C-alpha atoms as one frame of an Amber mdcrd trajectory, in Angstrom:
protein
   0.000   0.000   0.000   2.819   2.384   0.877   4.453   1.755  -2.476   1.175
   2.541  -4.241   0.825   5.827  -2.354   4.387   6.841  -3.227   3.766   5.958
  -6.846   0.533   7.978  -6.956   2.226  10.989  -5.316   5.147  10.788  -7.712
   2.786  10.555 -10.669   0.818  13.532  -9.328   3.983  15.581  -8.956   5.005
  14.644 -12.483   1.580  15.716 -13.805   1.832  18.926 -11.835   5.292  19.604
 -13.220   4.090  18.828 -16.718   1.184  21.223 -16.177   3.330  24.227 -15.240
   3.977  26.669 -18.054   5.173  30.239 -18.596   3.741  33.403 -20.088   6.362
  35.837 -21.320   6.333  38.801 -23.626   7.343  42.307 -24.660   5.352  45.509
 -24.156   5.905  48.283 -26.691   4.275  51.462 -27.933   2.794  51.717 -31.419
   6.201  52.563 -32.922   7.784  49.461 -31.379   9.578  51.294 -28.587   9.868
  49.249 -25.338   7.834  50.457 -22.350   9.822  49.773 -19.181   7.894  49.786
 -15.908   4.543  48.808 -17.438   2.261  46.974 -15.007   1.399  43.402 -16.099
  -1.255  41.413 -14.223  -3.150  38.169 -14.540  -6.637  39.277 -13.539  -8.263
  37.427 -10.612  -4.952  35.833  -9.613  -2.113  36.739  -7.297   0.282  37.131
 -10.203   1.607  40.543 -11.143   4.896  42.076 -12.318   6.484  45.015 -14.168
   8.383  45.112 -17.424  12.161  45.570 -17.380  14.231  48.125 -19.294  13.634
  46.229 -22.533   9.878  46.107 -21.927   9.997  42.362 -21.167   8.074  40.359
 -18.551   7.645  36.692 -17.586   5.371  34.569 -15.379   6.834  31.128 -14.590
   5.363  27.921 -13.157   1.744  28.656 -14.056  -0.761  25.807 -14.146  -2.583
  25.128 -17.387  -5.820  26.974 -17.794  -7.473  30.138 -19.082  -6.202  33.565
 -18.018  -6.810  37.232 -18.783  -3.621  39.266 -19.077  -3.882  43.019 -18.431
  -1.149  45.520 -19.277  -1.297  49.178 -18.200   1.041  52.127 -18.498   0.527
  55.809 -17.763  -0.392  57.653 -20.948  -1.578  54.541 -22.780  -4.847  52.659
 -23.132  -4.776  49.533 -20.945  -4.870  46.288 -22.936  -6.457  42.967 -22.007
  -5.685  39.688 -23.735  -7.111  36.208 -23.082  -4.503  33.448 -22.841  -5.232
  29.718 -23.036  -2.287  28.078 -21.372  -1.465  24.524 -22.390   2.107  25.253
 -23.410   4.636  28.091 -22.971   3.281  31.299 -24.479   5.226  34.334 -25.730
   3.317  37.549 -26.476   4.046  40.828 -28.203   1.804  43.584 -26.875   1.606
  47.075 -28.337  -0.211  49.724 -26.349  -2.097  52.566 -27.969  -1.366  56.059
 -26.686  -4.246  57.616 -24.812  -5.047  61.139 -25.944  -6.452  62.105 -22.579
  -3.921  60.762 -20.098  -0.259  61.500 -19.579   2.299  63.903 -21.003   1.683
  63.184 -24.683  -1.404  65.400 -24.598   0.791  68.527 -24.407   2.079  67.948
 -27.945  -1.047  66.428 -29.461  -2.213  69.683 -31.075   1.080  70.220 -32.934
   1.842  66.638 -33.983   1.151  64.721 -37.189  -0.060  61.116 -37.101  -0.673
  58.275 -39.530  -3.807  60.038 -40.827  -2.051  63.359 -41.471  -1.172  63.787
 -45.162   2.225  65.345 -44.639   5.820  64.106 -44.509   7.284  63.466 -41.079
   9.736  61.357 -39.084   9.565  60.352 -35.428  12.765  60.015 -33.417  12.288
  57.996 -30.241  14.203  58.099 -26.953  16.503  55.195 -27.766  17.747  56.799
 -31.003  18.292  60.129 -29.217  20.272  58.380 -26.472  22.522  56.363 -28.779
  24.914  59.210 -29.682  24.152  61.505 -26.743  27.684  61.642 -25.374  27.997
  65.433 -25.227  27.288  66.748 -28.738  24.460  69.210 -29.351  20.982  68.124
 -30.357  21.289  68.984 -34.104  24.228  66.559 -34.381  22.044  63.810 -32.873
  19.578  64.339 -35.752  22.262  64.173 -38.441  21.100  60.826 -39.850  17.427
  61.731 -40.275  16.134  62.422 -43.816  17.183  65.634 -45.605  19.174  66.941
 -42.622  22.632  68.552 -42.909  24.397  69.594 -39.697  27.378  71.800 -38.923
  29.530  72.809 -35.963  31.519  76.052 -35.705  34.059  74.417 -33.373  34.248
  71.365 -35.637  33.441  68.694 -33.046  29.688  69.006 -32.399  29.945  70.968
 -29.140  29.245  74.704 -28.878  27.565  76.548 -31.736  25.876  73.985 -33.971
  23.111  74.186 -36.528  21.169  72.209 -39.087  19.451  72.659 -42.413  16.495
  70.605 -43.570  15.808  70.422 -47.304  18.375  73.206 -47.630  16.471  75.570
 -45.329  18.513  77.024 -42.475  17.606  77.172 -38.799  15.793  80.497 -39.127
  13.239  78.764 -41.379  12.663  75.750 -39.146   9.847  76.050 -36.609  10.974
  74.565 -33.272   8.744  73.954 -30.253   9.281  72.340 -26.854   6.038  70.798
 -25.585   4.220  73.016 -28.092   5.920  76.205 -26.798   7.853  78.260 -29.418
  11.641  78.132 -29.123  12.709  80.263 -32.120  14.028  83.716 -31.297  11.264
  86.170 -32.145  13.506  88.652 -33.984  16.046  86.457 -35.817  13.882  83.295
 -36.002  17.013  81.306 -35.128  17.411  78.580 -32.510  20.632  78.683 -30.497
  21.070  75.140 -29.232  24.215  76.122 -27.330  21.911  77.855 -24.818  20.375
  74.438 -23.981  23.359  72.084 -23.501  22.493  68.425 -22.855  18.804  69.150
 -23.350  18.589  65.904 -25.333  18.882  63.958 -22.064  15.530  65.396 -21.016
  13.821  64.803 -24.381  11.549  61.787 -24.760  10.836  62.017 -28.490  11.091
  64.350 -31.472   8.894  64.727 -34.521  10.325  66.368 -37.645   7.717  67.502
 -40.172   9.361  68.420 -43.454   7.883  71.192 -45.554   5.159  73.445 -44.183
   3.766  70.656 -42.008   0.722  71.202 -39.814  -0.085  74.431 -37.970   2.039
  75.115 -34.927   2.842  77.952 -32.539   5.723  80.320 -33.264   7.550  81.175
 -36.480   6.169  79.836 -39.749   7.817  76.657 -41.038   9.540  77.401 -44.341
  11.625  74.241 -44.355  10.494  72.022 -41.513   9.004  71.795 -38.036  10.918
  70.208 -35.148   8.648  69.349 -32.233  10.353  68.194 -29.029   8.571  66.503
 -26.145  10.319  66.405 -22.796  10.505  63.289 -20.648   7.222  61.645 -19.779
   6.195  60.479 -16.351   8.099  57.408 -15.206   6.260  54.582 -13.485   9.345
  53.590 -11.509  11.757  55.654  -9.409  15.329  55.812 -10.649  18.595  57.680
 -10.510  20.953  57.880 -13.459  24.523  59.087 -13.831  26.093  59.667 -17.244
  29.727  60.439 -17.927  31.603  60.610 -21.204  35.057  61.708 -22.293  36.643
  62.118 -25.698  38.906  63.904 -28.110  39.710  67.613 -27.697  39.355  67.216
 -23.920  35.614  66.808 -24.253  33.841  65.821 -21.060  30.159  65.489 -20.292
  28.689  64.683 -16.882  25.102  64.659 -15.691  22.949  63.217 -12.951  19.184
  62.606 -13.127  16.738  61.754 -10.336  13.136  60.636 -10.820  10.661  59.773
  -8.060   8.518  57.538 -10.251   4.746  57.837 -10.027   4.030  58.309  -6.355
   0.883  56.834  -4.754  -0.740  60.271  -4.679  -0.132  60.530  -8.468   2.753
  62.996  -8.329   6.012  62.669 -10.229   9.212  64.722  -9.998  12.399  64.713
 -12.060  15.594  66.760 -11.919  18.805  66.867 -13.956  22.089  68.762 -13.686
  24.633  68.715 -16.513  27.993  70.098 -17.504  29.827  69.811 -20.821  33.311
  71.142 -21.567  35.376  70.857 -24.733  38.411  72.505 -26.298  36.881  72.063
 -29.760  38.661  71.010 -32.937  39.248  74.601 -34.079  41.990  76.479 -32.202
  40.713  78.079 -28.988  37.099  77.092 -29.814  36.427  76.022 -26.249  33.027
  75.530 -24.632  32.019  75.558 -20.986  28.336  74.661 -20.815  26.058  74.139
 -17.827  22.383  73.264 -17.753  19.544  72.122 -15.545  16.077  70.593 -15.884
  13.337  70.150 -13.305   9.783  68.934 -13.787   6.949  68.106 -11.449   3.498
  66.896 -12.292   0.180  65.746 -10.943  -1.502  62.960 -12.948  -5.132  62.574
 -11.972  -7.760  60.527 -13.695  -9.073  63.557 -15.583  -6.573  66.315 -14.855
  -2.866  66.653 -15.413  -0.814  69.620 -14.162   2.868  69.789 -15.017   5.457
  72.483 -14.374   8.891  72.593 -15.977  11.959  74.755 -15.471  15.035  74.299
 -17.637  17.886  76.412 -18.869  21.577  76.766 -19.454  24.627  78.980 -19.268
  27.255  78.933 -22.004  30.673  80.501 -22.327  31.939  79.694 -25.795  35.092
  81.010 -27.427  34.123  82.449 -30.778  34.810  80.391 -33.893  32.346  82.273
 -36.086  34.880  83.698 -38.529  35.743  80.505 -40.378  38.957  79.500 -42.156
  40.034  81.110 -45.447  40.145  78.701 -48.390  43.806  79.527 -48.977  44.618
  78.384 -45.424  42.832  75.049 -45.931  44.676  74.474 -49.214  48.068  75.657
 -47.899  48.102  78.131 -50.788  50.951  80.535 -49.942  50.157  82.948 -52.767
  46.485  82.879 -51.791  47.389  83.629 -48.175  49.347  86.685 -49.252  46.273
  87.862 -51.186  44.147  87.375 -48.064  46.603  89.532 -46.102  46.889  92.181
 -48.787  43.277  92.399 -49.902  41.159  90.844 -47.155  41.456  93.873 -44.919
  41.058  91.872 -41.683  44.739  91.474 -40.776  46.027  94.728 -39.281  48.692
  93.449 -36.881  51.730  91.212 -37.178  50.193  88.856 -34.621  47.163  88.287
 -36.820  49.361  87.762 -39.888  51.568  85.255 -38.062  48.458  83.452 -36.825
  47.178  83.096 -40.395  50.497  81.971 -41.873  51.461  79.518 -39.129  48.106
  77.842 -38.455  46.632  74.855 -40.269  43.086  73.561 -40.800  42.293  74.472
 -37.192  42.912  78.187 -37.770  40.883  80.604 -35.641  41.009  84.284 -36.520
  40.452  85.416 -32.934  43.423  85.711 -30.539  42.124  87.745 -27.603  41.844
  85.606 -24.446  38.240  86.544 -23.698  36.795  86.604 -27.232  33.764  84.722
 -25.940  30.011  84.440 -26.228  28.570  84.548 -22.712  24.852  83.913 -22.502
  22.268  82.427 -20.136  18.680  81.453 -20.804  15.931  80.171 -18.472  12.619
  78.611 -19.555   9.484  78.219 -17.455   6.438  76.222 -18.563   3.156  75.353
 -16.858   0.838  72.865 -18.591  -2.709  72.044 -17.540  -4.781  69.335 -19.183
  -8.327  68.396 -18.302 -10.431  65.650 -19.830 -14.109  66.621 -19.887 -15.105
  63.270 -21.338 -13.643  60.320 -23.136 -13.786  62.320 -26.371 -13.081  65.900
 -25.347 -10.199  67.558 -23.518  -8.423  70.892 -23.066  -4.732  71.664 -22.841
  -3.432  75.089 -21.818   0.070  76.360 -21.128   1.777  79.458 -19.782   5.426
  80.107 -20.566   8.196  82.596 -19.892  11.774  82.721 -21.206  14.439  85.072
 -19.915  17.655  85.441 -21.900  20.601  87.714 -21.292  24.220  87.859 -22.316
  26.827  89.295 -24.623  29.705  88.517 -26.905  32.995  90.239 -26.188  35.459
  91.390 -28.845  38.921  92.903 -28.897  39.146  95.439 -31.720  42.331  96.915
 -33.170  42.545 100.429 -34.524  38.842 101.191 -34.733  37.834 104.776 -35.426
  36.855 106.685 -32.291  34.098 108.300 -34.310  32.575 104.830 -34.921  31.712
 104.799 -31.194  30.516 108.388 -30.997  33.751 109.546 -29.354  35.804 112.667
 -29.923  39.279 112.367 -31.408  42.084 112.641 -28.856  44.811 115.307 -29.077
  48.075 114.288 -27.378  50.633 117.066 -27.710  50.697 117.656 -31.441  49.296
 114.259 -32.423  45.638 113.786 -33.271  44.511 110.272 -32.305  41.593 109.092
 -34.438  41.873 105.336 -33.829  42.198 103.120 -30.779  42.397  99.522 -29.636
  39.373  98.677 -27.503  37.234  95.919 -25.997  33.510  95.973 -26.589  30.528
  93.864 -25.591  27.367  93.535 -27.619  24.415  92.662 -25.425  21.016  91.073
 -25.853  18.632  91.158 -22.895  15.170  89.812 -23.647  11.910  88.515 -22.245
   9.522  86.208 -24.080   6.207  85.137 -22.564   2.725  84.076 -23.482   0.094
  81.349 -23.498  -0.952  78.507 -25.769  -4.124  76.454 -25.814  -5.878  73.600
 -27.599  -9.313  72.000 -27.422  -9.259  68.443 -28.734 -12.235  66.340 -29.750
 -12.219  62.853 -31.234 -14.639  60.054 -32.029 -14.692  57.105 -34.403 -14.883
  59.335 -37.514 -13.727  62.829 -36.543 -10.674  64.236 -34.832 -10.657  68.008
 -34.340  -8.326  70.517 -32.670  -8.886  74.217 -32.042  -5.607  75.701 -30.863
  -3.308  78.681 -30.903  -1.469  81.113 -28.724  -0.496  84.688 -27.935   3.140
  85.605 -27.306   5.014  88.822 -26.530   8.715  89.499 -27.029  10.629  92.448
 -25.556  14.325  92.598 -26.398  17.027  95.160 -25.701  20.084  95.422 -27.966
  23.005  97.518 -26.787  26.769  97.786 -26.983  29.266  98.649 -24.271  32.896
  99.721 -24.458  34.609  98.243 -21.391  38.198  99.290 -22.197  40.020 101.500
 -24.692  43.649 102.429 -25.198  42.491 105.974 -25.862  39.206 106.380 -24.047
  38.491 109.948 -25.164  35.339 111.188 -23.439  33.859 107.711 -22.859  32.837
 106.197 -19.537  33.311 102.562 -18.537  30.505 100.446 -19.999  29.488 103.414
 -22.102  26.563 102.340 -24.302  27.535 103.500 -27.753  24.354 102.115 -29.322
  21.024 100.993 -27.939  17.817  99.704 -29.475  14.583  97.949 -28.617  12.556
  95.287 -30.387   8.940  94.523 -29.439   6.907  91.805 -31.090   3.383  90.544
 -30.488   2.335  87.319 -32.162  -1.178  85.873 -32.142  -2.269  82.725 -33.927
  -5.274  80.434 -33.948  -5.826  77.281 -35.975  -8.379  74.568 -36.595  -7.379
  71.058 -37.655  -9.837  68.364 -38.694  -9.375  64.729 -39.661 -12.599  63.295
 -41.071 -13.040  59.665 -42.091 -14.953  60.030 -45.355 -15.010  56.302 -45.992
 -13.534  53.165 -44.503 -10.209  53.770 -46.249 -10.320  57.493 -47.073  -9.500
  60.260 -44.599  -9.833  64.005 -45.271  -7.544  66.483 -43.502  -8.118  70.224
 -43.222  -6.072  72.842 -41.363  -6.534  76.611 -41.362  -4.466  79.098 -39.377
  -4.707  82.853 -38.928  -1.579  84.575 -37.647  -1.303  88.275 -36.718   2.089
  89.848 -36.031   3.033  93.308 -34.869   6.750  94.111 -34.823   8.421  97.429
 -33.987  12.133  98.006 -33.547  13.789 101.384 -32.987  16.940 102.965 -31.619
  20.559 103.354 -32.668  22.292 100.575 -34.599  25.885  99.457 -34.018  27.046
 101.739 -36.877  25.425 104.661 -34.973  22.691 105.060 -37.568  19.174 105.599
 -36.282  16.350 103.257 -37.198  12.641 103.067 -36.556  11.062 100.259 -38.537
   8.956  97.107 -38.463   5.625  95.974 -39.773   2.162  94.633 -39.023   0.963
  91.491 -40.778  -2.076  89.247 -40.904  -1.509  85.871 -42.573  -3.990  83.170
 -43.554  -2.314  79.764 -43.845  -4.590  77.014 -45.239  -3.659  73.327 -45.533
  -5.541  70.293 -46.763  -5.082  66.777 -48.029  -6.162  63.152 -48.244  -4.905
  59.863 -46.837  -5.994  56.625 -48.505  -5.361  53.345 -46.694  -4.541  50.543
 -49.113  -4.147  47.988 -46.305  -3.374  47.817 -42.603   0.276  48.406 -43.492
   0.151  50.747 -46.490  -1.225  54.254 -47.011  -1.064  56.935 -49.693  -1.193
  60.647 -48.881  -1.191  63.987 -50.654  -1.524  67.545 -49.371  -1.253  71.198
 -50.310  -0.250  73.859 -47.773   0.420  77.594 -47.732   2.652  79.416 -45.258
   3.510  83.091 -44.903   6.216  84.630 -42.766   7.458  88.063 -41.822  11.030
  89.368 -42.386  13.541  89.169 -39.531  15.072  92.103 -37.663  18.170  92.496
 -39.853  16.030  92.448 -43.011  14.346  95.617 -41.772  17.445  97.406 -40.501
  19.763  96.494 -43.405  17.157  96.718 -46.182  18.950  97.625 -49.439  18.260
 101.224 -50.439  15.942 101.528 -47.433  13.263  99.517 -49.210  10.973  97.748
 -46.723  11.286  93.965 -47.200   8.206  92.040 -48.245   6.810  89.026 -46.369
   7.494  85.629 -47.937   4.972  83.062 -49.148   5.498  79.324 -49.569   3.193
  76.924 -51.394   3.982  73.310 -50.593   2.821  70.072 -52.240   3.562  66.773
 -50.498   2.629  63.328 -51.874   3.846  59.937 -50.774   3.366  56.367 -49.691
   4.027  54.854 -46.275   4.321  51.123 -45.633   5.100  49.631 -42.237   5.656
  45.960 -41.554   7.320  43.599 -39.124  10.521  43.242 -41.156  10.283  46.076
 -43.685   9.082  49.676 -43.458   9.350  52.072 -46.392   8.375  55.649 -47.133
   8.668  57.490 -50.435   7.492  61.019 -51.093   7.653  63.839 -53.599   7.687
  67.491 -52.595   7.452  70.864 -54.288   8.118  74.005 -52.262   7.442  77.112
 -54.349   8.380  80.497 -52.883   7.203  83.994 -53.644   9.309  86.937 -52.433
  11.808  84.594 -50.785  14.512  86.500 -48.908  17.940  85.418 -50.169  21.539
  86.613 -49.794  22.478  89.454 -52.116  26.222  89.012 -51.769  26.542  92.353
 -49.960  27.489  92.697 -46.285  26.517  95.182 -43.618  29.015  97.161 -41.534
  29.884  94.195 -39.310  30.163  91.674 -42.123  26.711  90.085 -41.797  25.013
  89.179 -45.080  22.221  91.341 -46.444  19.100  89.707 -47.864  16.618  90.831
 -50.442  13.390  89.509 -51.925  13.457  87.529 -55.170  10.322  87.063 -57.234
  10.357  83.297 -57.647  12.270  80.260 -56.375  11.527  76.636 -55.653  12.723
  73.397 -54.099  11.529  70.077 -55.463  12.651  66.540 -54.852  12.087  62.955
 -53.842  12.791  61.529 -50.378  13.152  57.779 -49.817  13.570  56.188 -46.419
  13.111  52.775 -44.910  14.228  50.110 -42.496  14.852  46.442 -43.230  15.251
  43.757 -40.573  17.618  41.382 -42.338  17.757  38.978 -39.370  16.657  39.178
 -35.748  20.027  40.750 -34.965  20.858  42.705 -38.123  18.931  45.775 -39.339
  19.540  48.490 -41.900  17.895  51.916 -41.974  18.640  54.312 -44.816  17.376
  57.473 -46.473  18.195  59.503 -49.554  17.014  62.880 -50.857  17.323  63.844
 -54.521  16.372  67.460 -55.142  16.560  70.481 -57.415  16.700  73.937 -55.826
  16.511  77.006 -58.050  16.016  80.783 -58.093  14.382  81.882 -61.323  15.979
  85.345 -61.279  18.724  86.703 -59.013  20.813  89.885 -58.904  24.264  89.822
 -57.308  25.393  93.081 -55.703  28.977  94.283 -55.109  30.430  97.639 -54.069
  33.443  99.358 -55.586  35.419 100.449 -52.515  37.811 102.584 -54.512  35.002
 105.116 -54.549  32.309 106.222 -52.103  30.927 103.249 -50.172  27.186 102.900
 -50.585  26.904 105.447 -53.405  24.459 103.887 -55.904  26.629 104.855 -58.879
  29.445 102.683 -57.517  27.352  99.552 -57.029  28.012  96.703 -59.457  25.165
  94.323 -60.258  24.987  91.113 -62.259  21.805  89.246 -63.163  21.417  85.451
 -63.149  18.645  83.201 -64.424  17.621  79.787 -63.071  20.533  79.568 -60.652
  21.066  77.199 -57.706  19.945  78.199 -54.200  22.866  78.409 -51.795  23.471
  75.655 -49.208  21.031  73.292 -50.937  22.758  70.042 -51.972  21.034  68.032
 -54.672  21.848  64.758 -52.881  21.679  63.954 -49.156  21.868  60.366 -47.890
  22.133  58.602 -44.545  22.633  55.002 -43.466  22.452  53.144 -40.151  23.568
  49.511 -40.235  23.145  47.910 -36.801  23.878  44.486 -35.329  22.430  43.649
 -31.922  22.862  40.498 -29.887  22.053  40.345 -26.197  23.187  43.664 -24.797
  25.791  44.304 -27.505  25.139  46.756 -30.360  27.456  47.489 -33.280  26.588
  50.331 -35.653  28.021  51.771 -38.840  26.603  55.239 -39.476  27.207  56.890
 -42.859  26.317  60.341 -44.179  26.725  61.753 -47.672  26.142  65.415 -48.531
  26.448  66.628 -52.111  28.075  69.814 -53.365  26.713  73.075 -51.982  27.026
  76.600 -53.384  28.099  79.381 -51.026  25.923  81.955 -52.764  23.162  82.125
 -55.341  25.320  82.726 -58.413  26.047  79.070 -59.253  29.750  79.971 -59.433
  31.798  76.751 -59.295  34.596  78.578 -57.472  32.276  79.316 -54.548  31.242
  75.855 -53.372  31.467  73.409 -50.471  32.754  70.079 -51.766  30.635  66.963
 -51.316  31.636  64.619 -48.500  31.003  61.094 -47.183  31.521  60.495 -43.466
  31.447  57.174 -41.600  31.051  56.755 -37.838  31.223  53.550 -35.793  29.378
  53.015 -32.530  29.759  50.140 -30.065  27.633  49.830 -26.933  26.979  47.153
 -24.361  24.032  47.093 -21.936  23.820  44.886 -18.858  22.463  44.859 -15.313
  24.118  44.010 -12.008  22.102  43.206  -8.900  19.896  46.151  -8.020  21.389
  48.318 -10.781  18.722  48.518 -13.478  21.036  49.160 -16.397  24.658  49.851
 -17.211  25.597  51.060 -20.684  29.130  51.425 -21.969  29.421  53.225 -25.326
  32.242  54.120 -27.689  31.665  56.386 -30.688  34.369  56.774 -33.326  33.517
  59.696 -35.607  34.874  60.143 -39.139  36.777  56.859 -38.976  38.312  57.365
 -42.433  39.730  60.743 -41.353  38.090  62.664 -44.195  39.054  66.333 -44.478
  35.846  68.223 -45.123  33.924  71.408 -44.376  30.208  71.414 -43.560  29.506
  75.140 -43.861  31.003  78.378 -45.097  30.403  81.756 -46.685  31.810  83.924
 -49.454  32.278  87.648 -49.725  33.959  90.088 -52.078  34.236  93.607 -53.387
  35.509  95.670 -56.301  38.467  98.021 -56.324  38.418 100.321 -59.306  36.740
  97.559 -61.312  39.034  94.727 -60.079  37.209  91.985 -58.127  38.429  90.328
 -54.924  36.540  87.256 -53.673  37.261  85.215 -50.530  35.705  81.931 -49.401
  35.732  81.026 -45.718  34.879  77.536 -44.455  34.128  75.699 -41.230  36.342
  72.588 -41.309  35.223  69.617 -39.237  37.317  67.271 -37.133  39.072  64.235
 -38.544  38.906  60.921 -36.688  37.834  61.570 -33.111  36.366  59.564 -30.247
  33.819  59.730 -27.460  33.353  57.083 -24.764  30.569  57.044 -22.224  29.378
  55.168 -19.161  25.737  55.386 -18.067  24.488  53.800 -14.836  20.791  53.664
 -13.959  19.788  52.677 -10.413
């Protein structure tokens, strides 16, 4: 009997063991991005867990039977899935973002989605993090479609910029959580004021072309919409450190409380980045901070953010003469003789004895010193499952200067009397000056969002005010004349008020056909007055009311494939310098852009592809004339007609489970139908109309608009190891609008290699070690430049200056998340 009992018990244990199975899986968002910290439960059981950093979960030793698996994550619609367990089960669960819960609602009004008939790319957190070892945010976007990036210091730290479809940063609308970031007067975005901001960015959407309506400056090339970090389910602390070539060092620390039981969440970050730069003396000392706190109720979300930075960057704005890059001794002598910038033996020796890393500036404190603080308050309330409101208040305070040592400037150029010493009349002096910008930018944005099974509608907009002071100080002079310390030799004010309101509608006309409509009204009042840096008086500006309509269709061929087409109109006002430096005092006209976008999108498990055609046709586009103002800045003028047209192809192919390839290419044609180049003959009276030389061109190339741009990302991943080969090709660019082959930036192909390894140890959630080798083939290239020239009694002098980029260089980083 005892033997029978033992046999029965053994058999029962064997059956029990045979009846124990596992449920495992991965939780991702709709784009396939892992969702760490998602709550996973088997309803009506004791079993529950959270996903790890890769979004994975597992339940072991479960008896056979029927279960209901529930997955929830803040900001997403909870998902339930029945599971019949008679064997091990592995699941792939994708959660749909909830419009009315979590941080994503703050960018909903300004984002495109799969039903929007425009061209866009989404960059998720993981792709932002990959190369985030200290370089500025534009450099992190270098491998996205139609993007060309540049760095004044040559190594991606300090002053950086990007062009999209050939359009520079002043024509790219940038928002952070729907709040405008572009400077109100110049329309530029100065990323150096926000060092390491990428660490606090969750995702980025780039809409190419006019895109959908947004707050801030009109998009004449693209829209870049940044969303800061979302609420984290789990508490964590993270420390990042990286070091690299040119004494580059980045260090930051981040703390996050996770979602507390009372539905609050707090996050803070402190960062510092320093670098000597590739260019001589092009050093950067950058500090930044980020703090966010939010309340996440069932129907109400309130979130406050404060972030900012302080930068001290040695100036590398001048560029390197072409003769210096080519080691052209005769050309260097021409630069000295005819360039007019080399007035001392020290400057001449610097030019002759430097190499590719030449920096014109020699003064120890030739720096840009600027600080900027941003404050945002977002409130979202869900009135019902279909209707919600999002409102935001914002304030930005910026202040700082750039300091310059000047040799032998005229005293009269600073409003000073000549100095008589004994019998000598002193008309020139060495001096140190600072040019200041002190500004306030504040306002409010709003959006009402309604959605149901057939209609999605947004009524949004904002009202913003800018108040900026421009002034110059002389802080030292060899011959001070009648000046006082910090004497303001010029002073001006710029005031701008910007109101906009828009309505966007997606309407499902049929099962497969969606209609999109978008109409925006934008009213701008701009007034600037005072004394300019050349001591001339100005009182100018303009009032504008723009109507910007957009519309299109999306046709769904299948669950994976859709066609889209749209037409959009955008109008934009001139910038501050267009008013002040207007040729012949003629008030500049506003610009108009008409944009056609048409394409196909296909997404699949192993292959995703997008192909699109675009036509961007400008009226009264403001382009460089070839002339310079008194401080060497280019002057722009309206041209009647110009256009950009091209084809963009992008896609990703999963060759194996470990090996993937993402690539993009842009083929374009960029033309001005009629352009007039302007030059002055300096042998005679400067600015006298009879001594201005003009030359007309027809159907000429638009400057800084390469006909070919391509990017590639070949990645191999196994376990925690990732190997990447990143390639970027940029075709030839013209430095001006004349199509002159002697004024070009040569094409270049750059290859970078990245190696990273992720693992966990005990209670440490994640450790990542990364090495990034940039420009591994040590290509000598320049990513930006400018050209300028003049006549002397009919003889023409022309000089090209370039911004050379670093050869092979390295960054290595260690990130630890607790």
